[in-house]
CSV table of C-alpha atoms in Angstrom, one decimal:
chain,number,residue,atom,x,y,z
A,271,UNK,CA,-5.4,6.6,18.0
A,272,UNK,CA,-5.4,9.2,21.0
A,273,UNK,CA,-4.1,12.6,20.1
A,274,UNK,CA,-3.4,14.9,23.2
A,275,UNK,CA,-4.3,18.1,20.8
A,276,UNK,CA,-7.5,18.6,19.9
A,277,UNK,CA,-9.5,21.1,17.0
A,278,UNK,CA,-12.0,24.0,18.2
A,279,UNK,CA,-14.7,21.8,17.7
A,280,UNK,CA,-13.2,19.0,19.9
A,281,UNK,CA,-12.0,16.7,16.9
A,282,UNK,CA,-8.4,15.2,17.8
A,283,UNK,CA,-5.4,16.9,15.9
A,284,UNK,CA,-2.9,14.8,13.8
A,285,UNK,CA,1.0,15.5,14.6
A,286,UNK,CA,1.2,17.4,11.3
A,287,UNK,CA,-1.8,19.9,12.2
A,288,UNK,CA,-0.1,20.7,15.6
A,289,UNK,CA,1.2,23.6,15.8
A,290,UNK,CA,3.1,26.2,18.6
A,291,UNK,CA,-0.4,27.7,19.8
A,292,UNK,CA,-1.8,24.0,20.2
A,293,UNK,CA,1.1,23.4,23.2
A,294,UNK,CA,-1.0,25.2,26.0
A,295,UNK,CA,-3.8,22.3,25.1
A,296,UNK,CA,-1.3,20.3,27.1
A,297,UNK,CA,-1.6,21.8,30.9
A,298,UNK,CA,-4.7,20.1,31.4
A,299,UNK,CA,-3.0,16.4,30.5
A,300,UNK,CA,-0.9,14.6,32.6
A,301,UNK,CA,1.9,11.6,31.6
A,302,UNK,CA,0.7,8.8,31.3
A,303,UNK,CA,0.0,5.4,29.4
A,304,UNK,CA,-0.2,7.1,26.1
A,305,UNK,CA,1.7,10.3,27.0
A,306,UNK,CA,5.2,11.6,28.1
A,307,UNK,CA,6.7,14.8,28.8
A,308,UNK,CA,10.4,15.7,28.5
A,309,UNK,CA,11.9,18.9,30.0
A,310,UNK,CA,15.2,18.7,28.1
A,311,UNK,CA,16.5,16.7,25.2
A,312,UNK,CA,19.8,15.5,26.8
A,313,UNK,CA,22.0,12.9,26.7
A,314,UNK,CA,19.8,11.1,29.8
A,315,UNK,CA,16.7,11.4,27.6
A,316,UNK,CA,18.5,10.4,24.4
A,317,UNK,CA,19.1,7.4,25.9
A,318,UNK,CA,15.5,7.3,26.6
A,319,UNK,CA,13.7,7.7,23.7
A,320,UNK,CA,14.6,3.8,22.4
A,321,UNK,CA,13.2,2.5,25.3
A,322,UNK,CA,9.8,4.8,25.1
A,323,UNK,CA,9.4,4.4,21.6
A,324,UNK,CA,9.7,0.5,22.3
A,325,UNK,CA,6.9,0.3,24.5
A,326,UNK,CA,4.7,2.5,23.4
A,327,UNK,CA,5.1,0.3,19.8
A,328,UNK,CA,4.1,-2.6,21.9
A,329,UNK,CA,1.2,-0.9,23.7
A,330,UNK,CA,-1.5,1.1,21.9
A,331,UNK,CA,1.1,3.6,20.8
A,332,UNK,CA,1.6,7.7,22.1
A,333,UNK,CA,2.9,10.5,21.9
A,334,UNK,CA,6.3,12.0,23.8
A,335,UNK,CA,6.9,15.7,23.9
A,336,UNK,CA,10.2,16.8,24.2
A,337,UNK,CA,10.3,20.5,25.7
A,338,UNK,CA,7.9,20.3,28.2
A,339,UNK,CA,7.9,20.2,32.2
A,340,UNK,CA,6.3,17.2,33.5
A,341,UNK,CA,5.0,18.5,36.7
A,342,UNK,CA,3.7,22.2,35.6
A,343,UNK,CA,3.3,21.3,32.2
A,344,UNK,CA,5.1,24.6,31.2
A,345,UNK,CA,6.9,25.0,27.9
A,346,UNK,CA,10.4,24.6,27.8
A,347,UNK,CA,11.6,25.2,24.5
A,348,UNK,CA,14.9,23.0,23.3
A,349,UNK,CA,17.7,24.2,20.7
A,350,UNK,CA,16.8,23.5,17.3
A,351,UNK,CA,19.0,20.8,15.9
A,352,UNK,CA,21.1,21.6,12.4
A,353,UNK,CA,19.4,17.9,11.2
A,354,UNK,CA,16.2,17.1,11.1
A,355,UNK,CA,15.0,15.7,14.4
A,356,UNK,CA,13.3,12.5,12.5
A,357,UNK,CA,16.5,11.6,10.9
A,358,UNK,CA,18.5,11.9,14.3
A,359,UNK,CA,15.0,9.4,16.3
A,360,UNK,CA,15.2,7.5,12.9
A,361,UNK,CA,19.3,6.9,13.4
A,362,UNK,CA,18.6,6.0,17.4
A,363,UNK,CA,16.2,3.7,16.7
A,364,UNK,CA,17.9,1.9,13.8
A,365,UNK,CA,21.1,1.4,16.1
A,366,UNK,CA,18.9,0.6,19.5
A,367,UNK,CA,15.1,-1.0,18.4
A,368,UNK,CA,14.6,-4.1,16.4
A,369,UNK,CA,12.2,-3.9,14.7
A,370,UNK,CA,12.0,-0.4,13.8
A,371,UNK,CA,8.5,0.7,14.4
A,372,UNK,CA,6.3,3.0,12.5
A,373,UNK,CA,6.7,6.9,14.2
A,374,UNK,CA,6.7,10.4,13.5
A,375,UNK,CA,8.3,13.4,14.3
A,376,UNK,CA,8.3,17.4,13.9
A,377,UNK,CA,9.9,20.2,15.4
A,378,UNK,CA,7.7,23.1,16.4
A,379,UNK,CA,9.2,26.3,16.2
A,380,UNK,CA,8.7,28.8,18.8
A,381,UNK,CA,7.4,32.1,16.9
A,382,UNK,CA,9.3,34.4,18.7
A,383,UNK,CA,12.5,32.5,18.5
A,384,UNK,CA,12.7,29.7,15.8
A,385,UNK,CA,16.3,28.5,16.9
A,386,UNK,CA,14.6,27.0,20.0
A,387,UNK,CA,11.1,25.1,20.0
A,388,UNK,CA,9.4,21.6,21.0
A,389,UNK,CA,9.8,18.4,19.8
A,390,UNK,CA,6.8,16.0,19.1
A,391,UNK,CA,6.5,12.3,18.6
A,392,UNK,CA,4.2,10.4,17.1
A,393,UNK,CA,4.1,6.8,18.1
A,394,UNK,CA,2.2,4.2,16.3
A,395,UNK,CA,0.5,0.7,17.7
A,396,UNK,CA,3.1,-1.9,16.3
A,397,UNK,CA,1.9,-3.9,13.4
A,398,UNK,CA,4.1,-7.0,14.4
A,399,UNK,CA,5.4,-6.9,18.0
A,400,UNK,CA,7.3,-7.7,19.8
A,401,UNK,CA,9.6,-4.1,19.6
A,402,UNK,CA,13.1,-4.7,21.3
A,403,UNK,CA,14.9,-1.5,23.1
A,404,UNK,CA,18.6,-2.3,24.0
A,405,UNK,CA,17.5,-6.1,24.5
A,406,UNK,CA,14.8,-5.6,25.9
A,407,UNK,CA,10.9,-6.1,25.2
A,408,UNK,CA,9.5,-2.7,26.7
A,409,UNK,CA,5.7,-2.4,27.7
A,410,UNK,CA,3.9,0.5,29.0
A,411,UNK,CA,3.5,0.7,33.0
A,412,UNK,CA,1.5,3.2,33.6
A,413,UNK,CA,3.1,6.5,32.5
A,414,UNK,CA,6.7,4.5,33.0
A,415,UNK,CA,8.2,2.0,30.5
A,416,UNK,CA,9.2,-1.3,31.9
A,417,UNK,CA,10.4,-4.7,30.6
A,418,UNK,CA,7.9,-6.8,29.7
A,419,UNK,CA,6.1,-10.1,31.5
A,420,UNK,CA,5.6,-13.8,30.4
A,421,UNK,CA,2.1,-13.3,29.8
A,422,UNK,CA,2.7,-10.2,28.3
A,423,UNK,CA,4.9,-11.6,25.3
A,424,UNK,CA,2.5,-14.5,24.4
A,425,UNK,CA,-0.2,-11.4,23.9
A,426,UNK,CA,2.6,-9.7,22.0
A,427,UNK,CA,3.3,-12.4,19.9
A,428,UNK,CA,-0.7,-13.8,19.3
A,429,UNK,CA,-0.9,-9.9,18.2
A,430,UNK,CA,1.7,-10.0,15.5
A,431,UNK,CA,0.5,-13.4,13.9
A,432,UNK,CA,-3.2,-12.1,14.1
A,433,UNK,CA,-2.0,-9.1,12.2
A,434,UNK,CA,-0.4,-10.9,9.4
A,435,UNK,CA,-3.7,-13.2,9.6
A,436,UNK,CA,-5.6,-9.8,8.6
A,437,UNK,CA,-3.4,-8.7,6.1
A,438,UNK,CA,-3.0,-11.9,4.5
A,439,UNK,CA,-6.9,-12.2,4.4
A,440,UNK,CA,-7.3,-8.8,2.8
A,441,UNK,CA,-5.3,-10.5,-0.1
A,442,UNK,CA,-7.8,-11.6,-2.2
A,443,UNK,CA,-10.2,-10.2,-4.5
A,444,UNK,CA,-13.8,-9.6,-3.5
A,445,UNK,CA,-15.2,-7.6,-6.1
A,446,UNK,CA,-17.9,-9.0,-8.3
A,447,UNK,CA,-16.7,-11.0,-11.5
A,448,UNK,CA,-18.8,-12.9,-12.9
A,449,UNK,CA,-16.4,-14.6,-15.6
A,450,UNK,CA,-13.8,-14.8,-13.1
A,451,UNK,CA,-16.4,-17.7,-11.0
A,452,UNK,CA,-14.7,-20.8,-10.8
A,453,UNK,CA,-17.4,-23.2,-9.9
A,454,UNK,CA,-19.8,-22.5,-12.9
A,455,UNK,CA,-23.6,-23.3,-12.4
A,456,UNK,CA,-24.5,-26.7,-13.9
A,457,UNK,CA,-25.9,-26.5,-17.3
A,458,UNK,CA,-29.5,-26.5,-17.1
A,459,UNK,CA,-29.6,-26.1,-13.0
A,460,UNK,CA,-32.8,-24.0,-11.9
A,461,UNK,CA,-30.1,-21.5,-10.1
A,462,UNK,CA,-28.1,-20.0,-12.9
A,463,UNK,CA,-26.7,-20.6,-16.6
A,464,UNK,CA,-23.3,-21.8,-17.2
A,465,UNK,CA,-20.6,-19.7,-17.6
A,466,UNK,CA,-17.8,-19.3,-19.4
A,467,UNK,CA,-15.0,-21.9,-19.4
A,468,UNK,CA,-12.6,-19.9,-19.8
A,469,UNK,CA,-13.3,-17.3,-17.6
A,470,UNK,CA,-11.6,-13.7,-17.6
A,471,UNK,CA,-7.6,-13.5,-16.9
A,472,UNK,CA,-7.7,-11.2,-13.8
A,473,UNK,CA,-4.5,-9.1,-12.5
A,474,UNK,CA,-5.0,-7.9,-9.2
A,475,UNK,CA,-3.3,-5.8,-6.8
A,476,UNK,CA,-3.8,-5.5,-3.0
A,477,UNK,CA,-2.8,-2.5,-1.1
A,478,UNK,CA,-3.8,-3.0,2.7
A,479,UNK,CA,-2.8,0.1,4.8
A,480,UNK,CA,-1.2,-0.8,8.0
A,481,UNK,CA,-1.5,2.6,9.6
A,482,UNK,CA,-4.9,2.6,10.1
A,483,UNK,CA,-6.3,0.5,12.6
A,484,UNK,CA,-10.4,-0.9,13.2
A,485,UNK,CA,-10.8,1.6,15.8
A,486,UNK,CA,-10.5,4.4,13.6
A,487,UNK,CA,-14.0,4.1,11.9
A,488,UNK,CA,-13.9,6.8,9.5
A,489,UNK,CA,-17.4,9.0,9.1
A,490,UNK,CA,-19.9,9.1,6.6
A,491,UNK,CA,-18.2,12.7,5.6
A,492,UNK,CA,-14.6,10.9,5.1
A,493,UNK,CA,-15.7,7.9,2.9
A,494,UNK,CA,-17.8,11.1,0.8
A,495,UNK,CA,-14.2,12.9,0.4
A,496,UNK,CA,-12.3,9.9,-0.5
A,497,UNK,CA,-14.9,8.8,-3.0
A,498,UNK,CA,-14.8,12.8,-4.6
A,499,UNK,CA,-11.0,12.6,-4.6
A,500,UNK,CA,-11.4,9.2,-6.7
A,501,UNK,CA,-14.1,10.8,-9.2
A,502,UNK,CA,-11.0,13.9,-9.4
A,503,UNK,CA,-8.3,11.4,-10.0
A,504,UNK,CA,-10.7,9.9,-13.1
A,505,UNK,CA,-11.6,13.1,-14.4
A,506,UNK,CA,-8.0,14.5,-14.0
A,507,UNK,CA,-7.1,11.2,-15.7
A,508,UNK,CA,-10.1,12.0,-18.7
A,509,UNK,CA,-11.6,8.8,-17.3
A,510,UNK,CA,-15.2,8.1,-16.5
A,511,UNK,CA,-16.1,6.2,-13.6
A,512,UNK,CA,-19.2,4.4,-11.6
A,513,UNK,CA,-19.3,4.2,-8.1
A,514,UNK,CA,-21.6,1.0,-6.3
A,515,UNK,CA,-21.9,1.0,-2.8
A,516,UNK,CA,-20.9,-2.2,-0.9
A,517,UNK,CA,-21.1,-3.2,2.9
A,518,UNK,CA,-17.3,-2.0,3.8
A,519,UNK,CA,-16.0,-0.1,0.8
A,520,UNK,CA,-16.8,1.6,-2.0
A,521,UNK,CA,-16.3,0.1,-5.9
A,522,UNK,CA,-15.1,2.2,-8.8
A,523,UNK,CA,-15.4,1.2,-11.8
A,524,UNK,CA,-13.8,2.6,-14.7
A,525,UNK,CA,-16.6,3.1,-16.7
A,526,UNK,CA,-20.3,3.0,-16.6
A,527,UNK,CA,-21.9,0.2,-15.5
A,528,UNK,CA,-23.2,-1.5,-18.7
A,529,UNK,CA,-24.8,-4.3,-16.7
A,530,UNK,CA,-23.6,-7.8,-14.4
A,531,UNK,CA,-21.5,-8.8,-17.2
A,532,UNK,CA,-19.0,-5.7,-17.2
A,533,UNK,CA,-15.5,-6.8,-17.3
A,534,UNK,CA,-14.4,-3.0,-16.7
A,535,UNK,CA,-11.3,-2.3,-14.3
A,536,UNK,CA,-12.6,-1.9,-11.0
A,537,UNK,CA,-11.0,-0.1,-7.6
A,538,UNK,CA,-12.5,-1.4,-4.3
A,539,UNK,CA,-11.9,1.6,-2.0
A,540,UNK,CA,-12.5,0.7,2.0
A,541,UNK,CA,-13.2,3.2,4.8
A,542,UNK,CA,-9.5,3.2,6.1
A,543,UNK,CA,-7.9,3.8,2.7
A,544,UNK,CA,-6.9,-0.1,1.7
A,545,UNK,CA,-7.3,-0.7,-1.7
A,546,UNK,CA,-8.0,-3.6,-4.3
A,547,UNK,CA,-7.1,-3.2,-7.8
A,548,UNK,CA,-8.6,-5.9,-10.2
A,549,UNK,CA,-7.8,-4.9,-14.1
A,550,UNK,CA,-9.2,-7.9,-16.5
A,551,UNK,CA,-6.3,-8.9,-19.3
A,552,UNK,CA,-6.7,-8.2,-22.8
A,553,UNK,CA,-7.3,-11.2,-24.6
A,554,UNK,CA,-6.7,-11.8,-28.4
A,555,UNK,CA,-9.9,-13.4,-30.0
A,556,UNK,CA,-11.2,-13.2,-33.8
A,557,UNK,CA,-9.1,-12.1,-36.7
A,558,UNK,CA,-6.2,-11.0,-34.2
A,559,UNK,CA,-6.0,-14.2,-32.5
A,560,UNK,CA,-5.8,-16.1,-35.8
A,561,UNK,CA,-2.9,-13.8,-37.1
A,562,UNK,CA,-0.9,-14.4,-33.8
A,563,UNK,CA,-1.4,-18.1,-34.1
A,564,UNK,CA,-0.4,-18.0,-37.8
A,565,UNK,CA,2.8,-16.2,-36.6
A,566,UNK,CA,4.0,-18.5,-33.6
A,567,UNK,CA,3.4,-21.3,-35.6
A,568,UNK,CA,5.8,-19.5,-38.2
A,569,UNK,CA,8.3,-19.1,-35.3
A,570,UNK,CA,8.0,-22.8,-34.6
A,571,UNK,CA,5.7,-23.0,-31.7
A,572,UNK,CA,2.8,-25.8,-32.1
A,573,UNK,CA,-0.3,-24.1,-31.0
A,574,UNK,CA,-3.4,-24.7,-32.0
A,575,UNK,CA,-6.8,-22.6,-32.1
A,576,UNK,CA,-8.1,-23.0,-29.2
A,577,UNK,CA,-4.9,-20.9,-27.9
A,578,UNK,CA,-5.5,-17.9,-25.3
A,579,UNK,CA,-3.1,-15.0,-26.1
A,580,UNK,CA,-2.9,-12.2,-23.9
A,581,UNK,CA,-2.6,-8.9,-25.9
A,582,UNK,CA,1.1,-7.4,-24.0
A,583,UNK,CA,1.0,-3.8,-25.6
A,584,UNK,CA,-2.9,-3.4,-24.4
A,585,UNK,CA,-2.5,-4.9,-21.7
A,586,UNK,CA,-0.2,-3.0,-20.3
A,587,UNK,CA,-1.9,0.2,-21.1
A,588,UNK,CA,-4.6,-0.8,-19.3
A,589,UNK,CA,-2.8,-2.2,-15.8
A,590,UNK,CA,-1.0,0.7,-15.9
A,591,UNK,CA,-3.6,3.6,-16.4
A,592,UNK,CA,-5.5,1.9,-13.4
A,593,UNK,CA,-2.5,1.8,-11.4
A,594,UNK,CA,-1.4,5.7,-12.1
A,595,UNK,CA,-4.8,6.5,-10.9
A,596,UNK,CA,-4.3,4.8,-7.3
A,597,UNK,CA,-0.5,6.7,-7.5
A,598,UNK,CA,-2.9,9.8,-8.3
A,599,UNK,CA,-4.9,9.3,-5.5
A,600,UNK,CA,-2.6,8.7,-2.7
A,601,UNK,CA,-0.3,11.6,-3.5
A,602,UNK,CA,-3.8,14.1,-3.5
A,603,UNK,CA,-4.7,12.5,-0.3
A,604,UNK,CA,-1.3,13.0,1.2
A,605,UNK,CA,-0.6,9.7,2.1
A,606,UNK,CA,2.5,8.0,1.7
A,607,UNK,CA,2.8,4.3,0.0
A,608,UNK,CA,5.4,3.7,3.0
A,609,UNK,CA,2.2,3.1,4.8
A,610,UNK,CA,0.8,-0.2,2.9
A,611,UNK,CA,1.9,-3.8,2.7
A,612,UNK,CA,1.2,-4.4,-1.0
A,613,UNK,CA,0.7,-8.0,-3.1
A,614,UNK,CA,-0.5,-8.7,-6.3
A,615,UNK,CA,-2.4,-12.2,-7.7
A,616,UNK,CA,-3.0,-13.5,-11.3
A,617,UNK,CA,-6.4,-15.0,-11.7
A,618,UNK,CA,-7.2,-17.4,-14.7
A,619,UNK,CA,-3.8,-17.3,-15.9
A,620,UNK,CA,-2.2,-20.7,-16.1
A,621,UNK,CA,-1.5,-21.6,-19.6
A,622,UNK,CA,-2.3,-18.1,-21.3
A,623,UNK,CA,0.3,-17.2,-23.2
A,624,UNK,CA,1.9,-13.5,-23.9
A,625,UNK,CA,1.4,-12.2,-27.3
A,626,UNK,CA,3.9,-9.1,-29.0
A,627,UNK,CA,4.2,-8.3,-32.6
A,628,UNK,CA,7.6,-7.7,-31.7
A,629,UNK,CA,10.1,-8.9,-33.7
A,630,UNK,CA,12.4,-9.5,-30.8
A,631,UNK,CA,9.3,-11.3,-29.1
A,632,UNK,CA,9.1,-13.3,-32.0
A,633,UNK,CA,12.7,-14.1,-32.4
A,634,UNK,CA,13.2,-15.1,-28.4
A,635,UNK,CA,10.2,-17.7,-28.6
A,636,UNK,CA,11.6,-19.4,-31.6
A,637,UNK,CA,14.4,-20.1,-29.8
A,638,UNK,CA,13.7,-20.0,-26.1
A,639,UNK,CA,9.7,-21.3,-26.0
A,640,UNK,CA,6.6,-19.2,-25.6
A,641,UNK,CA,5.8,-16.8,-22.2
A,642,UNK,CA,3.1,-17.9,-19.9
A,643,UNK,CA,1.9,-17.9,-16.7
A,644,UNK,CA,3.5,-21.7,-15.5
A,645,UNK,CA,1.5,-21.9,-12.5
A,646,UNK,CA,-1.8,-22.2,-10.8
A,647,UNK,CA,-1.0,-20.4,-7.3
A,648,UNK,CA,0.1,-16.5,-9.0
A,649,UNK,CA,-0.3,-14.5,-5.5
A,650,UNK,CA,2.8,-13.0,-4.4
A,651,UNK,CA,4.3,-12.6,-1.3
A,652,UNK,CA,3.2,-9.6,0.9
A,653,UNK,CA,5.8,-7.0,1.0
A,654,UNK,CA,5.6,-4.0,3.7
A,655,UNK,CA,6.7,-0.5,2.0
A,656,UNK,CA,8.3,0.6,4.9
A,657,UNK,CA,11.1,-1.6,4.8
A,658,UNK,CA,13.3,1.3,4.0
A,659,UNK,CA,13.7,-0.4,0.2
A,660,UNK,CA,10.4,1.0,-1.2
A,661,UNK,CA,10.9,5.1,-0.4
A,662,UNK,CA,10.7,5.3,-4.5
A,663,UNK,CA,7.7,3.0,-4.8
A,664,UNK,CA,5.1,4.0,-7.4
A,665,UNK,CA,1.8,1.2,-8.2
A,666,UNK,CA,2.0,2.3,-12.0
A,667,UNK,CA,5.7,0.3,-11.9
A,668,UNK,CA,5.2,-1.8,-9.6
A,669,UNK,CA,2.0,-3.4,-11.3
A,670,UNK,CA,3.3,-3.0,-15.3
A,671,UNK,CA,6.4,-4.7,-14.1
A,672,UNK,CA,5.2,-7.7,-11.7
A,673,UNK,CA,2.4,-8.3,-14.1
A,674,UNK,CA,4.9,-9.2,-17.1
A,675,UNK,CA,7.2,-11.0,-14.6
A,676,UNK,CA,4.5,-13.3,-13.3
A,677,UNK,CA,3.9,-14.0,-17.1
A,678,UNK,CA,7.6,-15.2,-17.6
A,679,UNK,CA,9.5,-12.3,-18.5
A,680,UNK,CA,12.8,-12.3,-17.2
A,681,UNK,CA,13.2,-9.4,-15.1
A,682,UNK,CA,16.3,-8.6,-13.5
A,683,UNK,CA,18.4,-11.0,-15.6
A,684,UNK,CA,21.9,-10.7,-16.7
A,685,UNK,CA,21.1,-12.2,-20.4
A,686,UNK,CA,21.4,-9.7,-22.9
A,687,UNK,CA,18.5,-11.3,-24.8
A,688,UNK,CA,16.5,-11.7,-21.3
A,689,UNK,CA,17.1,-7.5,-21.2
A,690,UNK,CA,16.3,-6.9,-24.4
A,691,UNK,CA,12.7,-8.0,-24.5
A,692,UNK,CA,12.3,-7.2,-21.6
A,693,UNK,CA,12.7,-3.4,-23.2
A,694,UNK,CA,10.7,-3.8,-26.0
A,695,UNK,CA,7.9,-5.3,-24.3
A,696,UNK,CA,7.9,-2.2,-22.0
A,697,UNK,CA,8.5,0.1,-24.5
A,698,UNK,CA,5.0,-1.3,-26.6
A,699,UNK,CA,2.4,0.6,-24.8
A,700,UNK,CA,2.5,4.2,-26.1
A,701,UNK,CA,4.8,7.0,-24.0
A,702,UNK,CA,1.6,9.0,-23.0
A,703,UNK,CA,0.4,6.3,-21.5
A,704,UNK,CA,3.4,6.2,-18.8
A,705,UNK,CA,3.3,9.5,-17.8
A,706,UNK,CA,1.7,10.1,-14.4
């Protein structure tokens, strides 16, 4: 995205690396369609701001200073507010623009006085468009805002289901599994052996970061410093890890690679920060499975051994070590979750059942039926973070909760019984491994 401000070296300057000696940058610019000055921040402006943040939403997104001439370009610095200034743009827009789109906003200080300074926006290019000011669908005209054409709200529109297309197409899982194939090779074919039939239970988690747009190809240099802050998360973590290169992204694995066949939790990490999660399920198999088959039987469930159990306590450990390192990694990277439309999907997971020693397990499926994943279709629905809902949002909850709800706990229910397993299945993966 264009940034008015710009490094020694000529790089372009995000709003949070702006500072007061950066202003003078601005004397060589003038307003435009991704740039607009303010003298003053009065009540004529005020009423303003809606309307600019509006278009420039629907455009290709900009920035508005606040405390600058627009014909000299000279500084004018404006009062300091006693709130912060993105709480008092956040409170405009929430009572003028529908939808509220994605911006920032800091207050730059003048050294020599800090009651007075400059304000500076941040605009983003609107994810789902069209933005509505007042009533009105506002474009960019130049270095004016103006109410948008016919033509110009079918491209608005084509834009916002093209974005959803993206984001829904991100949604699936694309690293290498073998187990997880669903079309095994024909037995004896020249091209491959069979495979398992009963492939690998898969839980994945999507992370697609809405901020970021194509445009922005990151550099050889950024990809190498996202990848070291991901070996630092594992190693903070006392986790090994392998990193394979693939066309778009980079895959890290959560151990060595032992060979095709690993099973290993794996983190698909793309240029612009999106991220795929895929952690395989633990599944019960020799002397454990027969024990847990000779106990549901006991608690009056007719199973038989060819039964798929999914170990709860280990499986949780693992989803939720994998999902602490992603919360790891954003928070080192500074990024905020806000940023991401998230969604999760259970692969190979119809019919498996849940297995806890539990005794309150235990006692709940004798008399309400076993836990399993009841359908064949387990992706969620996409949910965007910055619905003002998520501003708590952590992946290591997220994931240890939705993966147990798609298995068919009860979460959120107002049975005692419901609640009460629901606690001890939680509570069966050890306290250290919780802790972020």
């Amino acid at each position: 995205m264009f940034s008015p401000f710009r490094t020694a070296n000529g790089k372009p300057k995000t709003l949070a690396e702006v500072t007061w000696d950066d202003l003078p940058q601005l004397a060589d610019l003038d307003e435009g369609f991704a740039l607009e000055f303010k003298r003053s921040y009065n009540a004529s402006v005020q009423k303003k701001i809606p309307k600019i943040i509006a278009s420039f939403a629907n455009s290709r997104g900009g920035w508005l200073v606040v405390g600058i001439a627009d014909d000299d370009k000279s500084v004018c610095p404006i009062p300091k507010p006693n709130a912060n200034f993105g709480q008092i743009i956040g409170e405009l827009c929430r009572r003028h623009v529908s939808p509220i789109p994605h911006f920032d906003a800091r207050f730059i200080c003048d050294p020599a006085n800090p009651l007075q300074g400059v304000l500076v926006m941040q605009v983003a290019e609107g994810n789902f468009p069209p933005y509505i000011a007042n009533g009105i669908v506002e474009v960019r005209e130049g270095s004016t805002s103006g109410p948008a054409q016919s033509s110009a709200l079918v491209e608005l529109y084509g834009k916002a289901t093209k974005r959803r297309g993206e984001i829904a197409g991100f949604c699936q899982r694309s690293v290498y599994y073998p187990t997880a194939d669903r079309f095994p090779s024909p037995q004896g074919s020249a091209t491959g052996v069979p495979r398992s039939a009963n492939p690998t239970p898969l839980f994945d988690l999507y992370f697609y970061r809405m901020s970021r747009h194509a445009a922005e190809a990151p550099s050889r240099s950024d990809i190498n410093q996202h990848v070291a802050t991901m070996r630092k998360v594992f190693t903070d973590r006392g986790m090994g890890c392998h990193v394979q290169h693939a066309h778009d992204s980079r895959i890290i694995r959560a151990s060595a690679l032992a060979g095709a066949l690993d099973v290993h939790s794996a983190i698909e990490l793309f240029g612009d920060e999106s991220i795929k999660l895929t952690v395989p399920a633990v599944l019960l198999d020799g002397r454990e499975l027969e024990r847990a088959n000779m106990r549901l039987r006991g608690a009056g469930l007719a199973v038989d051994d060819e039964n798929r159990l999914i170990d709860a306590r280990d499986t949780l450990r693992r989803v939720t070590r994998m999902a602490t390192v992603l919360d790891k990694y954003v928070r080192e990277r500074g990024i905020a979750w806000q940023q991401y439309a998230v969604a999760y999907e259970l692969e190979n997971m119809a019919g498996v059942m849940l297995w806890s020693d539990s005794p309150l397990y235990l006692d709940y499926v004798a008399k309400r039926g076993a836990l399993f994943c009841g359908t064949t279709d387990c992706r969620s629905r996409i949910r965007y973070l910055d619905d003002g809902e998520h501003e708590s949002f952590r992946a290591r909850q997220f994931a240890g909760s939705h993966f147990f709800e798609a298995c068919g706990l009860p979460l959120g229910s107002d049975d005692d019984e419901d609640n009460a397993l629901v606690d001890a299945l939680l509570s069966t993966s050890p306290q250290a491994t919780l802790k972020e």
